[in-house]
Amino acid sequence: MAKVQFSNGFNTAEAIHNAKLYVARQNSVS
């Protein structure tokens, strides 16, 4: 889930959005 794949026709915009959410979650935990 945390692994972001840009291949296999993955939606890049969604991947970036998920990455931002992931980073925000990591920052809030620390």
mmCIF file of C-alpha atoms in Angstrom:
data_model
loop_
_atom_site.group_PDB
_atom_site.id
_atom_site.type_symbol
_atom_site.label_atom_id
_atom_site.label_comp_id
_atom_site.label_asym_id
_atom_site.label_seq_id
_atom_site.Cartn_x
_atom_site.Cartn_y
_atom_site.Cartn_z
ATOM 1 C CA MET A 1 0.000 0.000 0.000
ATOM 2 C CA ALA A 2 2.801 2.371 0.908
ATOM 3 C CA LYS A 3 4.740 1.327 -2.189
ATOM 4 C CA VAL A 4 3.958 3.702 -5.046
ATOM 5 C CA GLN A 5 4.254 2.291 -8.561
ATOM 6 C CA PHE A 6 4.221 4.630 -11.553
ATOM 7 C CA SER A 7 4.237 1.765 -14.068
ATOM 8 C CA ASN A 8 1.398 -0.513 -15.172
ATOM 9 C CA GLY A 9 -0.699 2.524 -16.173
ATOM 10 C CA PHE A 10 -0.893 3.748 -12.598
ATOM 11 C CA ASN A 11 -2.571 7.114 -12.148
ATOM 12 C CA THR A 12 0.360 9.454 -11.485
ATOM 13 C CA ALA A 13 -1.812 12.214 -10.020
ATOM 14 C CA GLU A 14 -3.331 9.745 -7.572
ATOM 15 C CA ALA A 15 0.129 8.417 -6.727
ATOM 16 C CA ILE A 16 1.367 11.927 -5.903
ATOM 17 C CA HIS A 17 -1.755 12.567 -3.819
ATOM 18 C CA ASN A 18 -1.251 9.322 -1.898
ATOM 19 C CA ALA A 19 2.435 10.141 -1.411
ATOM 20 C CA LYS A 20 1.528 13.518 0.093
ATOM 21 C CA LEU A 21 -0.966 11.867 2.441
ATOM 22 C CA TYR A 22 1.660 9.281 3.406
ATOM 23 C CA VAL A 23 4.255 11.969 4.172
ATOM 24 C CA ALA A 24 1.725 14.003 6.156
ATOM 25 C CA ARG A 25 0.832 10.891 8.156
ATOM 26 C CA GLN A 26 4.510 10.180 8.889
ATOM 27 C CA ASN A 27 5.064 13.789 9.984
ATOM 28 C CA SER A 28 2.063 13.757 12.313
ATOM 29 C CA VAL A 29 3.225 10.503 13.923
ATOM 30 C CA SER A 30 6.702 11.838 14.695
#
